[in-house]
Amino acid sequence: MAFITNAWYVACWAAQVKPGEMFHRTLLDQQVVFYRKQNGEAVALQDRCPHRFIPLHLGNLRGDRIECGYHGLQFDCSGKCVKNPHGDGKIPAAAKVRSYPVHEKHGMLWIWMGEGVGDPAQIPDYSVLEPESGYRTSTGGYIHINANYELMAENLLDLSHITYLHDGLLGSPEQVGADQEVKEEGSHIICNRWMPNVSVPGIFDMLYKRDGRHVDMWTNMRWIPPSSFILDSGVHAPGGQREDKGWYFGVHILTPETERTTHYHFAAALPSGTAMTTEEAARYAELRRFAFEEQDKPMLDAQQAALGEANFWDMKPVLLTVDAGPVRMRRALERMLAAERQGTATTG
Ligand code: FES
Ligand SMILES: [Fe+2]
């Protein structure tokens, strides 16, 4: 499988690349090592020495350079070998590794693995995570999913599963058959669900203090290609108005690791009117982690195991009304991939 490469992907939370340390990860089937220059700027290099293919993260940082741990070749932050400690010290022309453009934004380190250098202006807007936005944030969430990122993207775009998989926590039984609307805004696909007069799921009861009474609830999910999402989800009293509490923005961002594994980064931003104690805020973050890690992840892992190496469409999946958004997304991804293969497109 090929991946869409002309796009910004989240490599990791920016704080995971610590001064003086290396951090490594496989992204889009490529091994990458990250570190910070002495001025704090992040660097991403191919994590494989061109001499005997040792991962560079097993070596040492020498100022702004990486020294391979096996025979000591040194690479600068552009990926060029700048020191060969052996023989006459001559540096073979092929002694270099790929360097990837990276950009820090909204607390995340974004990487461009396609052609050219990428335009950071195309990085999706998650400014609700910035301290000056006034939102109370819970960031740093990460889960490793043993499934292709498109399967996980379907999970996020179509939230009809909350009634079953997250019953009592993020969903409730009366939500089945909710009105749903699928629309497109430019390259974005939006799936909105409106669920009037339903019993309040546990997480929303914490936010809105309904003590189990009914609410009107919404989940409005926006897909930003190829694999970023922002959810506007909340509750208010039946027939009421949206207030400055009872809702949040959910940030969900996927990066393919391999064809059948995915890095899942998530965060939340709550409006300033949300009345929560520190303990409640911690409990809110923990319940979200529980839902994603102990409810979604096992389902996704099992889904990929059941599919094995089969192509999704070859398996002739049954299609339901709730699949309208996911199917449009899959088609859009196919078009983007085809355009990239023909060398005609970049995506943001
Ligand atoms: S494997 Fe890196 S210097 Fe030999
Ligand atoms: Fe879920």
Short mmCIF file of C-alpha atoms and ligand atoms in Angstrom, two decimals, residues 152 155-156 159 161-162 165-166 170 291-292 295-296, ligand 2:
data_model
loop_
_atom_site.label_atom_id
_atom_site.label_comp_id
_atom_site.label_asym_id
_atom_site.label_seq_id
_atom_site.Cartn_x
_atom_site.Cartn_y
_atom_site.Cartn_z
CA MET A 152 -9.41 4.11 12.57
CA ASN A 155 -14.21 4.95 13.62
CA LEU A 156 -13.73 8.68 14.19
CA LEU A 159 -19.71 8.07 15.66
CA HIS A 161 -20.66 3.25 17.45
CA ILE A 162 -20.78 5.33 20.65
CA LEU A 165 -19.00 0.50 22.20
CA HIS A 166 -19.09 3.46 24.59
CA LEU A 170 -19.85 8.62 25.52
CA ALA A 291 -12.86 4.84 25.95
CA PHE A 292 -10.19 5.11 23.26
CA GLN A 295 -12.88 0.21 24.04
CA ASP A 296 -11.90 1.51 20.56
FE FE B 2 -14.92 5.36 19.77
#
